[in-house]
PDB file of C-alpha atoms in Angstrom:
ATOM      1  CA  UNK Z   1       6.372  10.746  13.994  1.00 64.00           C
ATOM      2  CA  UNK Z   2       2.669   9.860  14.498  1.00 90.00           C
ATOM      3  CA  UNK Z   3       1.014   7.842  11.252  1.00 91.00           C
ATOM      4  CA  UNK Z   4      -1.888   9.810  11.649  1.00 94.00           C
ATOM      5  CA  UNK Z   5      -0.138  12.913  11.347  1.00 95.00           C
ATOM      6  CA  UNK Z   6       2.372  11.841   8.722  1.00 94.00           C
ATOM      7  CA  UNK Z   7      -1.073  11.052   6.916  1.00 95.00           C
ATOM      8  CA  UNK Z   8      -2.141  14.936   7.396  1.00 96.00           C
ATOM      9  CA  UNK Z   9       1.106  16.353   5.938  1.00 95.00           C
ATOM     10  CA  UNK Z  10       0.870  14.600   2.546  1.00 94.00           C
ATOM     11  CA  UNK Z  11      -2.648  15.039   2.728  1.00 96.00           C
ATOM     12  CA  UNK Z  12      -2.654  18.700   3.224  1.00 96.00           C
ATOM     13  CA  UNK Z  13       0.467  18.195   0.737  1.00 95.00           C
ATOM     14  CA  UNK Z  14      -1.766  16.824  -1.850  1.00 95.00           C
ATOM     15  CA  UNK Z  15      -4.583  19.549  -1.243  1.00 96.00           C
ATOM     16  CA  UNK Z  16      -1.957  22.332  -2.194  1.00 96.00           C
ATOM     17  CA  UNK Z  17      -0.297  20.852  -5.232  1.00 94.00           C
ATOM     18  CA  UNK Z  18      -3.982  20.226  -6.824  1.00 95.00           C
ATOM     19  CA  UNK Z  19      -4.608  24.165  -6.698  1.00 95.00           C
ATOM     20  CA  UNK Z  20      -6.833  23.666  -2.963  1.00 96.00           C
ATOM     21  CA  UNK Z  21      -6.499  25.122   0.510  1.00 96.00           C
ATOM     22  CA  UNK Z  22      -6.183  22.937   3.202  1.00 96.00           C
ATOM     23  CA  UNK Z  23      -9.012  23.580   4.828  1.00 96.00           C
ATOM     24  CA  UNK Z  24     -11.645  21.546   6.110  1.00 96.00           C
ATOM     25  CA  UNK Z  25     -14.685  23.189   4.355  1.00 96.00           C
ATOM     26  CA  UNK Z  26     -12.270  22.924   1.186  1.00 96.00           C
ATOM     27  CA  UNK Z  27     -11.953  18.974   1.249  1.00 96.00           C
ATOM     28  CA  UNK Z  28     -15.283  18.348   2.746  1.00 96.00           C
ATOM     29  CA  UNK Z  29     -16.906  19.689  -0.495  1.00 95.00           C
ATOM     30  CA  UNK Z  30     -14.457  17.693  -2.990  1.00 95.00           C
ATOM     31  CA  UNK Z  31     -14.987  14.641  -0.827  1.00 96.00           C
ATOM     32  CA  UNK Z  32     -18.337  14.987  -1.087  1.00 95.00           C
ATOM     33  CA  UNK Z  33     -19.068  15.548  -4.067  1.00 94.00           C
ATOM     34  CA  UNK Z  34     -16.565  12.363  -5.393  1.00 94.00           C
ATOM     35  CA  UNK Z  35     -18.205   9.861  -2.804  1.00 94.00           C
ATOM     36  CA  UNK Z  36     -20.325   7.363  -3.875  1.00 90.00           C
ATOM     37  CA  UNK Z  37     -21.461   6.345  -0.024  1.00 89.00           C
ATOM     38  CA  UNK Z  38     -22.723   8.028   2.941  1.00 91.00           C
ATOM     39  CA  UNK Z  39     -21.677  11.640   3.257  1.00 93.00           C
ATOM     40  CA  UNK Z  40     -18.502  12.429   5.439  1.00 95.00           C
ATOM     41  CA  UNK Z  41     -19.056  14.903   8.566  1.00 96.00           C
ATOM     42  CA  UNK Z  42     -16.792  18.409   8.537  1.00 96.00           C
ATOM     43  CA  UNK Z  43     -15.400  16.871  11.864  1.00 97.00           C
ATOM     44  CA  UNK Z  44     -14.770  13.795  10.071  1.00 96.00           C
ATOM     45  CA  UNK Z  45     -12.454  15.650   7.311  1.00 96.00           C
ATOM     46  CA  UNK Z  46     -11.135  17.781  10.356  1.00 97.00           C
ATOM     47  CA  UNK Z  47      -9.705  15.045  12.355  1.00 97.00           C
ATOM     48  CA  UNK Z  48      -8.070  14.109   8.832  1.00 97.00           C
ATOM     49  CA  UNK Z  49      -6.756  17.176   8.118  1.00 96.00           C
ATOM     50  CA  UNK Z  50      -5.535  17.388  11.961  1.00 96.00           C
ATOM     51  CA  UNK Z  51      -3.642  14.372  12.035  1.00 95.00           C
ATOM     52  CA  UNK Z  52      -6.311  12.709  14.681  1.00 96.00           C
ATOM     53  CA  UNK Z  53      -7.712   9.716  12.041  1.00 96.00           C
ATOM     54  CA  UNK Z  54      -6.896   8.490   8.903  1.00 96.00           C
ATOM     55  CA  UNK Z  55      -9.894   7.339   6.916  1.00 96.00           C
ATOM     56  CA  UNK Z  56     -10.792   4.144   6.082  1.00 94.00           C
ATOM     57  CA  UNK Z  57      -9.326   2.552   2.953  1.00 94.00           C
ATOM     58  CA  UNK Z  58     -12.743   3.410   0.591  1.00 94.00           C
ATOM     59  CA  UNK Z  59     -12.448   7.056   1.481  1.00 95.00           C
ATOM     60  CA  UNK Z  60      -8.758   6.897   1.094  1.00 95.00           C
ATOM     61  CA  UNK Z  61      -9.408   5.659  -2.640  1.00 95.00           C
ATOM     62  CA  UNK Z  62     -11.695   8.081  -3.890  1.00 95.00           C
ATOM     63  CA  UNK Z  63      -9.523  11.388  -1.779  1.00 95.00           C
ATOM     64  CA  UNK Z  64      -6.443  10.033  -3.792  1.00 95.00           C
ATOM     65  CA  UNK Z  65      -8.179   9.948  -6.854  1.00 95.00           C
ATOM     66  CA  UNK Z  66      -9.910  13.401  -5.970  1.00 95.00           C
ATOM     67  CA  UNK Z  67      -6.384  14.798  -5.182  1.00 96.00           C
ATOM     68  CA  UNK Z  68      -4.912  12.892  -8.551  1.00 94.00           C
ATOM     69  CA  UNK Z  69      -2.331  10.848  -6.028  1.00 94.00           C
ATOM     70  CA  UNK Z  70      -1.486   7.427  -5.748  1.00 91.00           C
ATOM     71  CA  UNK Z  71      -3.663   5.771  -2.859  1.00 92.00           C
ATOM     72  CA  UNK Z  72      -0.521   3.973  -1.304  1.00 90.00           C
ATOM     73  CA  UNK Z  73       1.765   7.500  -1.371  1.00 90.00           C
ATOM     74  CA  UNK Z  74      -1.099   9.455   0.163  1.00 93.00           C
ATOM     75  CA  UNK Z  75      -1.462   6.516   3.340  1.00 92.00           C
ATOM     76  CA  UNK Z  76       2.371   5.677   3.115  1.00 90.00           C
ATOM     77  CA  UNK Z  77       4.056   8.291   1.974  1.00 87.00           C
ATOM     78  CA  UNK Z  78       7.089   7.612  -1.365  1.00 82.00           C
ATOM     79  CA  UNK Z  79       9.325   5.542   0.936  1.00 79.00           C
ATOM     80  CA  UNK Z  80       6.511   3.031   0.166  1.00 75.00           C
ATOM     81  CA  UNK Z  81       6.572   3.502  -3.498  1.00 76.00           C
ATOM     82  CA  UNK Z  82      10.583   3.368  -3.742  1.00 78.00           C
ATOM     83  CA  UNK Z  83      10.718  -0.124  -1.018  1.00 78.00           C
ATOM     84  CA  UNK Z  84       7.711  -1.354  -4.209  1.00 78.00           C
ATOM     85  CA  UNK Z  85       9.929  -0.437  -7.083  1.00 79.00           C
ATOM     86  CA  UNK Z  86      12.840  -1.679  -5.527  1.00 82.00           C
ATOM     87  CA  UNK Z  87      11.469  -5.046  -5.081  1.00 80.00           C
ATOM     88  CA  UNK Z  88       9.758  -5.181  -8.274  1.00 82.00           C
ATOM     89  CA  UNK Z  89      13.195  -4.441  -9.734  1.00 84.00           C
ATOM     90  CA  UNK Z  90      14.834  -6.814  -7.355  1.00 78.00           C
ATOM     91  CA  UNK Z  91      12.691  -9.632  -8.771  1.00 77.00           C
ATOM     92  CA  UNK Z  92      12.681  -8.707 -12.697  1.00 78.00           C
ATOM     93  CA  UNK Z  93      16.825  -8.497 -12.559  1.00 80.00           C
ATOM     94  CA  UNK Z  94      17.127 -11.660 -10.792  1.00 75.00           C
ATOM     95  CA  UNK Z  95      14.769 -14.330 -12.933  1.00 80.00           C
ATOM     96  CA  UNK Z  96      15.479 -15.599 -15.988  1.00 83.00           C
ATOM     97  CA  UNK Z  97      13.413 -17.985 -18.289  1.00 83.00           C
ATOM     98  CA  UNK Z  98      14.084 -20.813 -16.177  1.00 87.00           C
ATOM     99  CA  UNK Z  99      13.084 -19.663 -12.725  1.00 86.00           C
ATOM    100  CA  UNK Z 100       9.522 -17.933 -14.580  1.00 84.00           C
ATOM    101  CA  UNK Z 101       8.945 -21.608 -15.609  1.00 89.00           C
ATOM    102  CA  UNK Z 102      10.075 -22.782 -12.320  1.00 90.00           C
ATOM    103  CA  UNK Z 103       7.662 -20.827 -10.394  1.00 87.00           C
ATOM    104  CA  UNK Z 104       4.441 -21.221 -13.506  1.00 89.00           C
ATOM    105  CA  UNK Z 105       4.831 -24.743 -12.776  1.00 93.00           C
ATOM    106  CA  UNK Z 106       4.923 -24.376  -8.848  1.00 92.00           C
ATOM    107  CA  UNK Z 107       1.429 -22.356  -9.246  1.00 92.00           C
ATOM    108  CA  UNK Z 108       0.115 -25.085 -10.714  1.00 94.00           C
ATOM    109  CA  UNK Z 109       0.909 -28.013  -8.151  1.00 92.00           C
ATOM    110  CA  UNK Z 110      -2.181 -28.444  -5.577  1.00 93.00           C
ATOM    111  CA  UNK Z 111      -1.640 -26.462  -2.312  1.00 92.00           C
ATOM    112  CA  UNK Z 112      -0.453 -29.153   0.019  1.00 93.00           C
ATOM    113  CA  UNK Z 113       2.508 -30.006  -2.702  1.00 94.00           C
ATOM    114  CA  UNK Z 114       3.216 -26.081  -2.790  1.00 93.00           C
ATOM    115  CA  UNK Z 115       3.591 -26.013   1.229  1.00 94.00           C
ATOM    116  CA  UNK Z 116       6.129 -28.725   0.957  1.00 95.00           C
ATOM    117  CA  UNK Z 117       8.362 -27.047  -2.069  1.00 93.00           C
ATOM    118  CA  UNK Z 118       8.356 -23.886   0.031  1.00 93.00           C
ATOM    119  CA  UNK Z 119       9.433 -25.293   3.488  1.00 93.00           C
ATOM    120  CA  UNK Z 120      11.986 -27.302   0.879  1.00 94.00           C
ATOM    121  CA  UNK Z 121      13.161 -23.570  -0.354  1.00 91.00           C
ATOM    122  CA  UNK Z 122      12.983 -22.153   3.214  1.00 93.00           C
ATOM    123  CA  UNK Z 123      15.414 -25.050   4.819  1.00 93.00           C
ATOM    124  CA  UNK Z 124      17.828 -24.083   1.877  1.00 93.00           C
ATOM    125  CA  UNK Z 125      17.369 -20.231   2.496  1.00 91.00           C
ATOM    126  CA  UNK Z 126      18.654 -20.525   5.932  1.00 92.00           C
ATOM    127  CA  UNK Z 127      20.987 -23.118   5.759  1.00 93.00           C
ATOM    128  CA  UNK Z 128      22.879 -20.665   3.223  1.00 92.00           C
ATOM    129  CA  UNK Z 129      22.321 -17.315   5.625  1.00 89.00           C
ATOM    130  CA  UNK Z 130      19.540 -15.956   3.188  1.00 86.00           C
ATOM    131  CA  UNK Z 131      18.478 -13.435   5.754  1.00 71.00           C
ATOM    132  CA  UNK Z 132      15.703 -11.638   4.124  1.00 63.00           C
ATOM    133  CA  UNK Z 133      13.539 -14.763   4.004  1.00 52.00           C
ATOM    134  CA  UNK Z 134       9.955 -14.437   5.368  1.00 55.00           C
ATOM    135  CA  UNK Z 135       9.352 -16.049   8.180  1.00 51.00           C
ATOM    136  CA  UNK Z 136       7.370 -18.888   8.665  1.00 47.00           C
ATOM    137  CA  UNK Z 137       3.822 -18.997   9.014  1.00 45.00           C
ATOM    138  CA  UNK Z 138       2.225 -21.769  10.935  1.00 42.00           C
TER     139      UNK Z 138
END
């Protein structure tokens, strides 16, 4: 399915479960009235509401905190949240005292030295089959 309208479902979503209709005259006035910049047009808040734009990422902030939803689950929906978590929980489990130290003390080496220790780590990664490495940046 389309982003943009993917981003008017849980947007219209979000409208509903804080009490609201999903109506453009609706979220106008809420937007509005929470926006610290320029005023938003009713075709503006249409086209959201329609699934033809998604707003930029200021106006994204301040309708997420209107709507009281996470800015990242009202863009990207929970499939964004759950891929966070599980890499959050990916990297608690797997480091121990040693690799935090590990990696303090990489922070601290001057960038050049840092490039080096991660092309090091890289050449490992695939010589092993890591798969899920990132790839290489030039």
């Amino acid at each position: 399915m389309d982003q943009k309208l993917e981003f008017s479902e849980r947007l219209q979503a979000a409208m509903r479960s804080a009490g609201l209709e999903p109506r453009p005259a609706v979220l106008l006035n809420l937007f509005n009235t929470n926006y610290w910049g320029r005023s938003v047009t009713f075709q503006a808040v249409s086209r959201w509401l329609k699934g033809e734009s998604i707003p930029a990422q200021d106006k994204l902030l301040v309708l997420a905190s209107a709507l009281n939803v996470e800015p990242e689950v009202l863009r990207f929906g929970n499939a964004v949240r759950q891929s966070i978590e599980q890499r959050q929980k990916r990297w608690d489990d797997g480091m121990g005292y040693l690799e935090r130290e590990t990696f303090d003390t990489f922070l601290q080496l001057p960038a050049a030295q840092r490039k080096i220790i991660r092309e090091v780590i890289l050449t490992f990664a695939k010589a092993n089959g890591v798969s899920d490495t990132p790839a290489k940046k030039k």
